[in-house]
CSV table of C-alpha atoms in Angstrom, one decimal:
chain,number,residue,atom,x,y,z
A,57,MET,CA,-8.3,-52.3,84.8
A,58,SER,CA,-6.6,-50.9,81.7
A,59,THR,CA,-7.3,-47.6,80.3
A,60,ALA,CA,-7.3,-47.0,76.6
A,61,LEU,CA,-5.8,-43.9,75.5
A,62,GLU,CA,-7.6,-42.3,72.6
A,63,THR,CA,-6.1,-39.7,70.4
A,64,PRO,CA,-8.7,-37.5,68.9
A,65,ALA,CA,-8.8,-37.8,65.1
A,66,ARG,CA,-7.5,-34.8,63.3
A,67,ALA,CA,-10.0,-33.3,60.9
A,68,VAL,CA,-8.8,-34.0,57.3
A,69,GLU,CA,-9.5,-31.1,55.0
A,70,PRO,CA,-10.7,-32.0,51.5
A,71,ALA,CA,-8.0,-32.1,48.9
A,72,ARG,CA,-7.9,-29.0,46.7
A,73,PRO,CA,-8.9,-30.1,43.1
A,74,PRO,CA,-6.1,-29.7,40.5
A,75,ARG,CA,-6.4,-26.7,38.4
A,76,PRO,CA,-4.5,-27.6,35.2
A,77,TRP,CA,-5.9,-24.8,33.0
A,78,ALA,CA,-4.7,-22.2,35.5
A,79,ALA,CA,-1.2,-23.6,35.0
A,80,VAL,CA,-1.7,-23.6,31.2
A,81,PHE,CA,-2.5,-19.9,31.2
A,82,ALA,CA,0.4,-19.1,33.6
A,83,LEU,CA,2.7,-21.1,31.2
A,84,ALA,CA,1.3,-19.2,28.3
A,85,ARG,CA,1.9,-15.8,29.9
A,86,PHE,CA,5.5,-16.9,30.7
A,87,GLU,CA,6.3,-18.1,27.2
A,88,ALA,CA,4.7,-15.0,25.6
A,89,ARG,CA,7.0,-12.8,27.7
A,90,GLU,CA,10.0,-14.9,26.7
A,91,LEU,CA,9.0,-14.8,23.0
A,92,ARG,CA,8.8,-11.0,23.1
A,93,MET,CA,12.4,-10.9,24.5
A,94,THR,CA,14.0,-12.9,21.7
A,95,VAL,CA,16.4,-11.1,19.5
A,96,PRO,CA,14.7,-11.9,16.1
A,97,PHE,CA,11.3,-10.7,17.5
A,98,LEU,CA,12.7,-7.6,19.0
A,99,GLY,CA,14.7,-6.8,15.9
A,100,ILE,CA,11.8,-7.3,13.5
A,101,ALA,CA,9.4,-5.5,15.9
A,102,ALA,CA,11.7,-2.4,16.0
A,103,LEU,CA,12.1,-2.5,12.2
A,104,TYR,CA,8.2,-2.8,11.9
A,105,VAL,CA,7.7,0.3,14.1
A,106,ALA,CA,10.4,2.3,12.3
A,107,TRP,CA,8.9,1.5,9.0
A,108,ILE,CA,5.5,2.7,10.1
A,109,VAL,CA,7.0,6.0,11.4
A,110,TRP,CA,9.0,6.5,8.2
A,111,GLN,CA,5.8,6.0,6.1
A,112,THR,CA,3.8,8.5,8.0
A,113,THR,CA,6.3,11.1,7.5
A,114,GLN,CA,6.5,10.8,3.7
A,115,ARG,CA,5.1,13.7,1.7
A,116,GLN,CA,3.6,11.4,-1.0
A,117,GLY,CA,1.5,9.8,1.7
A,118,ASP,CA,-0.5,13.0,2.3
A,119,TYR,CA,-3.3,11.7,0.0
A,120,PRO,CA,-3.7,8.0,0.8
A,121,VAL,CA,-6.2,5.7,-0.9
A,122,LEU,CA,-7.4,3.6,1.9
A,123,GLN,CA,-8.2,0.5,-0.2
A,124,ASP,CA,-4.5,0.5,-1.0
A,125,VAL,CA,-3.4,1.3,2.5
A,126,ASP,CA,-5.1,-1.8,4.0
A,127,ARG,CA,-3.0,-4.0,1.6
A,128,ASP,CA,0.1,-2.2,2.4
A,129,THR,CA,-0.2,-3.2,6.1
A,130,GLN,CA,0.3,-6.9,5.2
A,131,GLY,CA,3.9,-7.1,4.0
A,132,MET,CA,5.8,-6.6,7.2
A,133,SER,CA,3.6,-9.2,9.0
A,134,VAL,CA,5.5,-11.9,7.1
A,135,LEU,CA,8.9,-11.0,8.6
A,136,LEU,CA,7.3,-10.8,12.0
A,137,GLY,CA,5.6,-14.1,11.5
A,138,LEU,CA,8.9,-15.8,10.6
A,139,ALA,CA,10.5,-14.4,13.7
A,140,VAL,CA,7.6,-15.7,15.8
A,141,LEU,CA,8.0,-19.1,14.2
A,142,LEU,CA,11.6,-19.4,15.2
A,143,GLY,CA,11.0,-18.2,18.6
A,144,VAL,CA,8.1,-20.4,19.5
A,145,ASN,CA,9.7,-23.4,18.0
A,146,ARG,CA,12.7,-23.0,20.1
A,147,ALA,CA,10.5,-22.5,23.2
A,148,VAL,CA,8.7,-25.8,22.6
A,149,LEU,CA,12.0,-27.6,22.1
A,150,ARG,CA,13.6,-26.0,25.2
A,151,SER,CA,12.9,-29.1,27.5
A,152,HIS,CA,14.2,-31.3,24.7
A,153,ARG,CA,17.4,-29.5,24.4
A,154,CYS,CA,17.9,-29.3,28.2
A,155,ASP,CA,16.9,-33.0,28.6
A,156,THR,CA,14.1,-32.1,31.0
A,157,ASP,CA,11.1,-33.8,29.4
A,158,ARG,CA,11.1,-36.7,31.8
A,159,HIS,CA,10.6,-34.3,34.7
A,160,PHE,CA,7.3,-33.0,33.2
A,161,GLU,CA,5.7,-36.5,33.8
A,162,VAL,CA,5.2,-35.7,37.5
A,163,LEU,CA,3.3,-32.4,36.7
A,164,VAL,CA,-0.5,-32.1,36.4
A,165,VAL,CA,0.0,-30.3,33.0
A,166,GLU,CA,0.0,-33.0,30.3
A,167,PRO,CA,2.1,-32.6,27.2
A,168,TRP,CA,-1.0,-31.5,25.1
A,169,ARG,CA,-1.9,-28.9,27.6
A,170,ARG,CA,1.7,-27.5,27.4
A,171,THR,CA,1.1,-27.4,23.6
A,172,VAL,CA,-2.0,-25.4,24.1
A,173,ALA,CA,0.0,-22.9,26.3
A,174,HIS,CA,2.6,-22.5,23.6
A,175,VAL,CA,-0.2,-21.9,21.0
A,176,LEU,CA,-1.6,-19.3,23.4
A,177,SER,CA,1.8,-17.6,23.7
A,178,VAL,CA,1.5,-16.6,20.1
A,179,VAL,CA,-1.6,-14.5,20.6
A,180,PRO,CA,0.2,-11.4,22.1
A,181,ALA,CA,2.5,-11.2,19.1
A,182,ALA,CA,-0.6,-11.3,16.8
A,183,LEU,CA,-2.2,-8.6,19.0
A,184,PHE,CA,1.0,-6.6,18.7
A,185,THR,CA,0.7,-6.9,14.8
A,186,ALA,CA,-3.0,-5.8,15.1
A,187,VAL,CA,-2.1,-2.7,17.0
A,188,CYS,CA,0.6,-1.8,14.4
A,189,VAL,CA,-1.9,-2.4,11.5
A,190,GLY,CA,-4.5,-0.3,13.4
A,191,VAL,CA,-2.1,2.6,13.9
A,192,GLN,CA,-0.8,2.5,10.3
A,193,PHE,CA,-4.3,2.5,8.8
A,194,THR,CA,-5.8,5.0,11.3
A,195,TRP,CA,-3.0,7.4,10.8
A,196,ALA,CA,-3.7,7.3,7.1
A,197,ALA,CA,-7.4,7.5,7.4
A,198,LEU,CA,-7.2,10.6,9.6
A,199,LYS,CA,-5.2,12.6,7.0
A,200,PRO,CA,-7.3,15.3,5.4
A,201,GLY,CA,-6.5,14.0,1.9
A,202,ALA,CA,-7.5,10.5,2.6
A,203,VAL,CA,-10.1,8.8,0.2
A,204,GLY,CA,-11.6,5.4,-0.3
A,205,HIS,CA,-12.6,2.7,2.1
A,206,GLY,CA,-10.6,0.1,3.9
A,207,SER,CA,-11.5,-3.5,4.2
A,208,PRO,CA,-11.7,-5.2,7.7
A,209,ALA,CA,-10.8,-8.5,6.0
A,210,GLU,CA,-7.7,-7.0,4.4
A,211,LEU,CA,-6.6,-5.5,7.7
A,212,ALA,CA,-7.1,-8.9,9.5
A,213,VAL,CA,-4.6,-10.6,7.2
A,214,GLY,CA,-1.5,-9.2,9.0
A,215,PRO,CA,-2.3,-10.4,12.5
A,216,LEU,CA,-3.6,-13.8,11.2
A,217,THR,CA,-0.4,-14.3,9.3
A,218,VAL,CA,1.7,-13.9,12.4
A,219,LEU,CA,-0.7,-16.2,14.3
A,220,LEU,CA,-0.5,-18.8,11.5
A,221,PHE,CA,3.3,-18.8,11.5
A,222,GLY,CA,3.5,-19.1,15.2
A,223,VAL,CA,1.1,-22.1,15.5
A,224,PHE,CA,3.0,-23.7,12.6
A,225,GLY,CA,6.2,-23.4,14.6
A,226,VAL,CA,4.5,-25.2,17.4
A,227,LEU,CA,3.4,-28.1,15.1
A,228,VAL,CA,6.8,-28.4,13.5
A,229,ALA,CA,8.4,-28.7,17.0
A,230,ARG,CA,5.9,-31.5,18.0
A,231,LEU,CA,6.4,-33.4,14.8
A,232,VAL,CA,10.2,-33.0,14.4
A,233,PRO,CA,11.8,-32.4,17.7
A,234,SER,CA,15.0,-31.0,16.3
A,235,VAL,CA,16.5,-27.5,16.4
A,236,PHE,CA,17.4,-27.7,12.7
A,237,ALA,CA,13.8,-28.2,11.5
A,238,ALA,CA,12.6,-24.6,12.0
A,239,PRO,CA,15.6,-23.0,10.0
A,240,VAL,CA,15.1,-25.5,7.2
A,241,LEU,CA,11.4,-24.7,7.3
A,242,LEU,CA,12.2,-21.0,7.2
A,243,VAL,CA,14.2,-21.4,4.0
A,244,LEU,CA,11.4,-23.4,2.4
A,245,LEU,CA,8.7,-20.9,3.3
A,246,LEU,CA,10.9,-18.0,1.9
A,247,PHE,CA,11.4,-20.0,-1.3
A,248,ALA,CA,7.6,-20.6,-1.5
A,249,LEU,CA,6.7,-17.0,-0.8
A,250,LEU,CA,9.3,-15.6,-3.3
A,251,PHE,CA,9.1,-18.1,-6.2
A,252,VAL,CA,6.1,-20.3,-6.0
A,253,ALA,CA,3.2,-17.9,-5.1
A,254,SER,CA,2.1,-15.7,-7.9
A,255,PRO,CA,2.4,-12.0,-7.0
A,256,SER,CA,-0.4,-11.0,-9.3
A,257,GLY,CA,-3.1,-12.6,-7.3
A,258,THR,CA,-4.8,-13.9,-10.5
A,259,ALA,CA,-3.9,-17.5,-9.9
A,260,TRP,CA,-5.7,-19.6,-7.4
A,261,THR,CA,-2.4,-20.9,-6.0
A,262,SER,CA,-1.3,-17.4,-5.0
A,263,TRP,CA,-4.2,-17.2,-2.5
A,264,LEU,CA,-3.1,-20.3,-0.7
A,265,GLY,CA,-0.3,-18.2,0.8
A,266,PRO,CA,-1.0,-15.8,3.7
A,267,VAL,CA,-0.3,-12.6,2.0
A,268,VAL,CA,-1.4,-11.5,-1.6
A,269,THR,CA,-0.7,-7.7,-1.7
A,270,GLU,CA,-1.3,-6.9,-5.5
A,271,SER,CA,-0.3,-3.3,-6.0
A,272,GLY,CA,-0.5,-1.4,-9.3
A,273,ALA,CA,0.6,2.0,-10.4
A,274,THR,CA,-2.9,3.3,-10.4
A,275,PRO,CA,-5.3,3.1,-7.4
A,276,PHE,CA,-8.7,1.6,-8.3
A,277,PRO,CA,-12.0,2.5,-6.8
A,278,SER,CA,-12.8,0.0,-4.0
A,279,ASP,CA,-15.7,-1.6,-6.0
A,280,LEU,CA,-13.3,-2.4,-8.9
A,281,LEU,CA,-10.7,-4.4,-6.8
A,282,GLU,CA,-12.9,-7.6,-6.8
A,283,ARG,CA,-10.4,-9.3,-4.4
A,284,PRO,CA,-11.7,-12.3,-2.4
A,285,ALA,CA,-10.5,-10.6,0.7
A,286,ALA,CA,-13.3,-12.0,3.0
A,287,TRP,CA,-12.9,-15.5,1.8
A,288,HIS,CA,-9.1,-15.2,2.3
A,289,ALA,CA,-9.6,-14.1,5.9
A,290,LEU,CA,-11.9,-17.0,6.6
A,291,TYR,CA,-9.3,-19.4,5.0
A,292,LEU,CA,-6.6,-18.0,7.3
A,293,VAL,CA,-8.9,-18.3,10.4
A,294,GLY,CA,-9.6,-21.9,9.5
A,295,PHE,CA,-6.0,-22.7,8.7
A,296,CYS,CA,-4.8,-21.2,12.0
A,297,LEU,CA,-7.3,-23.3,14.0
A,298,PHE,CA,-6.5,-26.4,12.1
A,299,VAL,CA,-2.8,-26.2,12.6
A,300,ALA,CA,-3.3,-25.4,16.3
A,301,VAL,CA,-5.6,-28.4,17.0
A,302,VAL,CA,-3.4,-30.7,15.0
A,303,ALA,CA,-0.5,-29.7,17.2
A,304,VAL,CA,-2.6,-30.5,20.2
A,305,LEU,CA,-3.7,-33.8,18.7
A,306,VAL,CA,-0.1,-35.1,18.0
A,307,SER,CA,0.8,-34.1,21.5
A,308,GLY,CA,-1.6,-36.6,23.0
A,309,GLY,CA,-4.8,-34.6,23.3
A,310,ARG,CA,-7.0,-37.1,21.6
A,311,THR,CA,-10.2,-36.1,23.3
A,312,THR,CA,-13.6,-35.9,21.4
A,313,VAL,CA,-13.5,-32.2,21.6
A,314,VAL,CA,-10.1,-32.0,19.9
A,315,LYS,CA,-11.1,-34.4,17.2
A,316,ALA,CA,-14.2,-32.5,16.4
A,317,ALA,CA,-12.2,-29.3,16.3
A,318,VAL,CA,-9.8,-30.8,13.7
A,319,ALA,CA,-12.8,-31.7,11.6
A,320,GLY,CA,-14.5,-28.3,12.0
A,321,SER,CA,-11.4,-26.2,11.4
A,322,LEU,CA,-10.5,-28.3,8.3
A,323,ALA,CA,-14.0,-27.7,6.9
A,324,LEU,CA,-13.7,-24.0,7.6
A,325,THR,CA,-10.3,-23.9,5.8
A,326,LEU,CA,-11.7,-25.7,2.7
A,327,VAL,CA,-14.8,-23.4,2.6
A,328,GLY,CA,-12.4,-20.4,2.6
A,329,ALA,CA,-10.1,-22.0,0.0
A,330,VAL,CA,-13.0,-22.8,-2.3
A,331,GLY,CA,-14.4,-19.2,-1.9
A,332,GLN,CA,-11.1,-17.5,-2.7
A,333,SER,CA,-10.1,-19.9,-5.6
A,334,GLY,CA,-11.3,-17.5,-8.2
A,335,GLY,CA,-8.6,-15.0,-7.2
A,336,THR,CA,-8.6,-11.5,-8.5
A,337,PRO,CA,-9.9,-11.1,-12.1
A,338,PRO,CA,-6.9,-10.5,-14.4
A,339,GLY,CA,-8.7,-8.2,-16.8
A,340,SER,CA,-12.1,-6.8,-17.7
A,341,THR,CA,-15.3,-7.3,-15.8
A,342,PRO,CA,-18.5,-5.5,-16.4
A,343,ALA,CA,-17.9,-3.0,-13.5
A,344,ARG,CA,-14.4,-2.3,-14.7
A,345,ASP,CA,-15.4,-1.8,-18.3
A,346,ARG,CA,-18.2,0.6,-17.2
A,347,ALA,CA,-15.9,2.7,-15.0
A,348,SER,CA,-13.2,2.7,-17.7
A,349,LEU,CA,-15.2,3.3,-20.8
A,350,THR,CA,-18.2,5.3,-19.7
A,351,PRO,CA,-17.1,6.9,-16.4
A,352,ASP,CA,-20.0,9.5,-16.7
A,353,LYS,CA,-22.4,6.8,-15.6
A,354,VAL,CA,-20.7,6.2,-12.3
A,355,GLN,CA,-19.3,9.7,-11.5
A,356,SER,CA,-20.5,12.8,-9.8
A,357,CYS,CA,-19.8,16.2,-11.1
A,358,LEU,CA,-19.3,19.3,-9.0
A,359,THR,CA,-18.7,23.0,-10.0
A,360,HIS,CA,-15.9,25.0,-8.5
A,361,ASP,CA,-15.8,28.7,-9.8
A,362,ARG,CA,-16.1,28.4,-13.6
A,363,SER,CA,-15.0,24.8,-14.2
A,364,THR,CA,-16.7,21.4,-13.7
A,365,TYR,CA,-15.0,18.5,-11.9
A,366,CYS,CA,-16.2,14.9,-12.4
A,367,ALA,CA,-14.9,12.2,-10.0
A,368,TYR,CA,-15.7,8.6,-8.9
A,369,PRO,CA,-17.8,8.6,-5.7
A,370,GLU,CA,-14.9,8.1,-3.3
A,371,TRP,CA,-12.9,11.0,-4.8
A,372,THR,CA,-15.5,13.8,-4.9
A,373,GLY,CA,-13.9,15.3,-1.8
A,374,ARG,CA,-10.6,15.9,-3.8
A,375,THR,CA,-12.2,18.1,-6.5
A,376,ALA,CA,-11.3,21.1,-4.4
A,377,ASP,CA,-7.6,20.2,-4.6
A,378,TRP,CA,-7.9,19.9,-8.4
A,379,ALA,CA,-9.8,23.2,-8.6
A,380,ALA,CA,-6.9,25.0,-6.7
A,381,VAL,CA,-4.4,23.8,-9.2
A,382,VAL,CA,-6.6,24.8,-12.1
A,383,ASP,CA,-7.1,28.3,-10.6
A,384,ARG,CA,-3.3,28.6,-10.0
A,385,VAL,CA,-2.6,27.8,-13.6
A,386,GLN,CA,-5.3,30.0,-15.2
A,387,ASN,CA,-4.4,33.0,-13.1
A,388,LEU,CA,-1.1,33.0,-15.1
A,389,ALA,CA,-2.6,32.7,-18.4
A,390,GLY,CA,-3.6,35.4,-20.8
A,391,GLY,CA,-6.4,36.0,-23.4
A,392,ARG,CA,-9.5,33.8,-23.1
A,393,ALA,CA,-7.5,31.0,-21.5
A,394,GLY,CA,-7.6,32.9,-18.2
A,395,GLY,CA,-11.4,32.5,-18.1
A,396,GLU,CA,-12.0,29.4,-20.1
A,397,ARG,CA,-14.4,26.9,-18.7
A,398,LEU,CA,-12.8,23.5,-18.3
A,399,THR,CA,-14.1,20.1,-17.6
A,400,VAL,CA,-11.8,18.0,-15.5
A,401,GLN,CA,-12.7,14.3,-15.5
A,402,GLN,CA,-11.2,11.6,-13.4
A,403,ARG,CA,-10.2,8.5,-15.3
A,404,VAL,CA,-8.9,5.1,-14.7
A,405,ASP,CA,-8.2,2.2,-17.1
A,406,ALA,CA,-9.2,-0.8,-15.1
A,407,ARG,CA,-9.7,-3.2,-18.0
A,408,HIS,CA,-6.3,-4.8,-17.7
A,409,GLY,CA,-6.3,-5.8,-14.1
A,410,LEU,CA,-5.1,-4.4,-10.8
A,411,GLY,CA,-1.4,-4.6,-11.7
A,412,SER,CA,-1.7,-3.0,-15.0
A,413,GLN,CA,0.4,0.0,-16.2
A,414,ALA,CA,-2.1,1.3,-18.7
A,415,VAL,CA,-1.7,4.8,-20.0
A,416,LEU,CA,-4.9,6.9,-20.5
A,417,SER,CA,-5.7,8.0,-24.0
A,418,PRO,CA,-5.9,11.8,-24.3
A,419,PHE,CA,-9.1,13.6,-24.9
A,420,ASP,CA,-9.6,15.2,-28.3
A,421,GLU,CA,-12.4,17.4,-27.2
A,422,PRO,CA,-11.5,21.0,-26.4
A,423,GLY,CA,-11.5,22.1,-22.8
A,424,ARG,CA,-11.4,18.6,-21.2
A,425,VAL,CA,-8.6,17.6,-18.9
A,426,SER,CA,-7.8,14.1,-17.5
A,427,VAL,CA,-6.8,13.5,-13.9
A,428,GLY,CA,-5.9,10.2,-12.4
A,429,THR,CA,-6.8,8.5,-9.1
A,430,ALA,CA,-3.4,9.2,-7.5
A,431,TRP,CA,-2.6,12.6,-6.0
A,432,GLY,CA,0.2,14.3,-4.1
A,433,GLY,CA,3.9,14.5,-4.8
A,434,ASN,CA,4.7,14.3,-8.6
A,435,ARG,CA,1.0,13.9,-9.6
A,436,VAL,CA,0.3,17.6,-8.8
A,437,PRO,CA,2.7,19.2,-11.3
A,438,GLU,CA,1.8,16.5,-13.8
A,439,PHE,CA,-1.9,17.5,-13.6
A,440,ALA,CA,-0.8,21.2,-13.8
A,441,ALA,CA,1.1,20.4,-17.0
A,442,ALA,CA,-2.1,18.8,-18.5
A,443,VAL,CA,-4.2,21.8,-17.6
A,444,ALA,CA,-1.6,24.2,-19.2
A,445,ALA,CA,-1.4,22.1,-22.2
A,446,VAL,CA,-5.1,22.2,-22.8
A,447,LEU,CA,-5.2,26.0,-22.2
A,448,VAL,CA,-2.4,26.5,-24.8
A,449,LEU,CA,-3.0,23.7,-27.4
A,450,GLY,CA,-6.8,23.5,-27.1
A,451,ASN,CA,-7.0,19.7,-26.3
A,452,GLU,CA,-4.9,16.9,-24.8
A,453,LYS,CA,-4.5,15.0,-28.1
A,454,ALA,CA,-2.5,17.9,-29.6
A,455,ALA,CA,0.4,17.2,-27.3
A,456,LEU,CA,1.0,13.9,-29.0
A,457,GLU,CA,2.9,15.6,-31.9
A,458,PRO,CA,6.4,17.0,-31.1
A,459,ILE,CA,6.1,20.7,-30.2
A,460,CYS,CA,9.2,22.5,-31.3
A,461,ASP,CA,8.1,26.1,-30.7
A,462,ALA,CA,7.3,28.6,-28.1
A,463,ARG,CA,4.2,26.7,-26.8
A,464,VAL,CA,6.2,24.3,-24.7
A,465,VAL,CA,7.8,27.2,-22.8
A,466,THR,CA,4.4,28.7,-22.3
A,467,ILE,CA,2.9,25.4,-21.1
A,468,MET,CA,5.7,24.8,-18.5
A,469,TRP,CA,5.6,28.4,-17.2
A,470,LEU,CA,1.9,28.1,-16.7
A,471,ALA,CA,2.2,24.7,-15.0
A,472,LEU,CA,5.0,25.7,-12.7
A,473,GLY,CA,5.1,29.4,-12.4
A,474,ALA,CA,2.8,29.6,-9.3
A,475,ASP,CA,4.0,26.4,-7.7
A,476,PRO,CA,5.4,27.0,-4.1
A,477,ASP,CA,8.7,25.4,-5.1
A,478,PRO,CA,8.9,25.7,-9.0
A,479,MET,CA,12.3,24.3,-9.3
A,480,ALA,CA,11.5,21.1,-7.4
A,481,ALA,CA,8.2,20.8,-9.4
A,482,LEU,CA,10.3,21.0,-12.7
A,483,ARG,CA,12.4,18.0,-11.4
A,484,ASP,CA,9.3,16.1,-10.4
A,485,VAL,CA,7.4,16.4,-13.6
A,486,ARG,CA,10.4,15.3,-15.8
A,487,VAL,CA,11.3,11.6,-16.2
A,488,ASP,CA,15.0,12.1,-15.5
A,489,ASP,CA,14.4,14.4,-12.5
A,490,SER,CA,16.8,17.0,-14.1
A,491,VAL,CA,16.5,20.8,-14.7
A,492,SER,CA,18.8,20.8,-17.8
A,493,GLY,CA,18.9,19.2,-21.2
A,494,SER,CA,16.0,17.6,-23.0
A,495,ALA,CA,13.5,15.4,-21.2
A,496,ILE,CA,10.1,13.8,-21.3
A,497,VAL,CA,7.4,15.6,-19.3
A,498,LEU,CA,4.9,13.4,-17.6
A,499,SER,CA,1.1,14.1,-17.6
A,500,PRO,CA,-2.0,12.1,-16.6
A,501,THR,CA,-2.2,10.9,-20.3
A,502,GLU,CA,0.5,10.7,-22.9
A,503,PRO,CA,3.8,12.6,-22.0
A,504,PHE,CA,5.4,15.3,-24.2
A,505,SER,CA,9.0,16.4,-24.8
A,506,MET,CA,11.1,19.4,-24.0
A,507,SER,CA,14.3,20.3,-25.8
A,508,ALA,CA,17.3,21.5,-24.0
A,509,GLU,CA,16.8,25.1,-25.1
A,510,GLN,CA,13.2,25.0,-24.0
A,511,THR,CA,14.3,23.7,-20.6
A,512,ARG,CA,16.8,26.5,-20.2
A,513,ILE,CA,14.3,29.2,-21.0
A,514,VAL,CA,11.8,27.7,-18.6
A,515,ARG,CA,14.5,27.4,-15.8
A,516,GLU,CA,15.4,31.0,-16.4
A,517,LEU,CA,11.8,32.2,-16.1
A,518,LEU,CA,11.2,30.1,-12.9
A,519,GLN,CA,14.3,31.8,-11.3
A,520,LYS,CA,12.9,35.3,-12.0
A,521,PRO,CA,10.4,37.0,-9.6
A,522,ARG,CA,6.9,35.8,-10.7
A,523,TYR,CA,5.5,39.3,-10.8
A,524,SER,CA,8.1,40.3,-13.5
A,525,VAL,CA,7.1,37.4,-15.8
A,526,ILE,CA,3.3,37.4,-15.6
A,527,PRO,CA,2.8,40.8,-17.4
A,528,LYS,CA,5.0,39.7,-20.3
A,529,VAL,CA,3.2,36.4,-20.7
A,530,LYS,CA,-0.2,38.0,-20.6
A,531,ALA,CA,0.8,40.9,-22.9
A,532,ARG,CA,2.4,38.5,-25.5
A,533,TRP,CA,-0.2,35.7,-25.1
A,534,THR,CA,-1.0,35.5,-28.7
A,535,GLU,CA,2.5,35.2,-29.9
A,536,LEU,CA,3.5,32.8,-27.1
A,537,THR,CA,0.6,30.3,-28.0
A,538,SER,CA,1.3,30.4,-31.8
A,539,ALA,CA,3.0,27.5,-33.5
A,540,ARG,CA,4.8,30.1,-35.7
A,541,THR,CA,6.6,31.5,-32.8
A,542,THR,CA,10.1,29.9,-32.4
A,543,THR,CA,11.6,29.0,-29.1
A,544,ALA,CA,14.3,31.7,-29.6
A,545,GLU,CA,11.5,34.3,-30.2
A,546,ALA,CA,9.8,33.2,-27.0
A,547,ALA,CA,13.0,33.9,-25.1
A,548,ARG,CA,13.2,37.3,-26.6
A,549,LEU,CA,9.6,38.1,-25.8
A,550,LEU,CA,10.0,37.0,-22.2
A,551,GLY,CA,13.3,38.7,-21.6
A,552,VAL,CA,15.5,35.7,-21.3
A,553,PRO,CA,19.1,36.1,-22.5
A,554,ALA,CA,20.0,34.4,-25.8
A,555,ALA,CA,21.7,30.9,-25.5
A,556,THR,CA,25.4,30.7,-25.6
A,557,GLY,CA,27.2,28.1,-27.7
A,558,ALA,CA,27.6,25.8,-24.7
A,559,GLU,CA,23.9,26.0,-23.9
A,560,THR,CA,22.6,25.0,-27.4
A,561,GLY,CA,24.3,21.5,-27.3
A,562,THR,CA,22.0,18.8,-28.5
A,563,GLY,CA,20.3,16.5,-26.0
A,564,GLY,CA,18.8,14.0,-28.2
A,565,GLY,CA,15.1,15.4,-28.0
A,566,PRO,CA,12.8,15.3,-31.0
A,567,CYS,CA,13.1,19.1,-31.4
A,568,GLU,CA,16.9,19.2,-31.5
A,569,GLU,CA,19.2,18.8,-34.5
């Protein structure tokens, strides 16, 4: 009788299902960390942070216009995007350079899933850019002198640019598996950005690029910009998605979902491109004409002390700063000028487009003073000079003719005499940043000139104690504001020593022989 030996069957545990997407996310985290440690990315990121810190410490940034600040956040994203393009391109080609592509065939992560991981590795770099953009804009918005309104669409351009460059680097690596392709592409992109795209933003081709900053000398009210910012952001979103899914498609991911995503992202890109095709208007529009020619219809007026201040809606909070300058100037004036009621009106000439350098025409009505949309830095002594000129000459238009008498000395003393740093203000208000010789004095409208002798007298007055000059100016106000009083007589009335032979040298001004 034979006995059969039976071995109890071992229970077989069910096989754990593969989790390819967990591997995709793990690879994306690894590649993102490697990308952040590349030399180009670290260098540009450090430069980006240093640039933001430097901007926040500049004195002229104390009065930011937020609809200009949001565009200023876009420029550095191009450099960061180029660094990301190089870094992610090298990461995708790492297995090709090291000849390890054949080993990936035994893994559960197919080539198209690895492409997805490389695309996802770009997202932290875009988030880093978004944080930098947010810090830069928020810092400006929190300043007491900030005015205007930023655009979320404009703020999104920087992060989207980095994302676009990154996914483009992935696509190039999948199409051309060569380490030389990315540098060549980098040169071509720089050429396109510098020479092909129009910097003005008026041509539709310029909006096909990622960044169109468009900055002019004069800030515009936000409703006069008329930039297709929202359409451009939509275009960039669609373009990023299109490049990313095409990279997945050429890597072998030919599923129905991927093909549908290619069609959907292409449609989104085309919708954004058509919407932005008008670009920024190069000149007049009804809103710009109304704000330029009839500002009274769109402005609000406030009264501070004895004068009236009219400003565009976004600038009404700045009227107190203008009033402080007007009071400072009038406190030094004599006669009726010390109590004259002025009308300060903010003006902008938007009829020639965002990048125009248009000069405001001076008022010919008495007691009216122009002020621009920019403030802080040199703009403060320029406005003070305009106020002083109206108090002395009666109106802004009178300053168009060369003034070769005592009135220039009086104007400049009123404008700068009560400034916290009068000598620095004297440099700031002159075109050549000098405190000697003849020069052109800037103002919100047309500039006027100072002779070398007038400059010398003003410099001597500004170096004297203020309390010693104010009584002389007020006591001799009639003579100092008369066209019949010469510059030499003004020096004598104000107690300034007569010029020596060396000090009367010609400087080429209209009032000098």
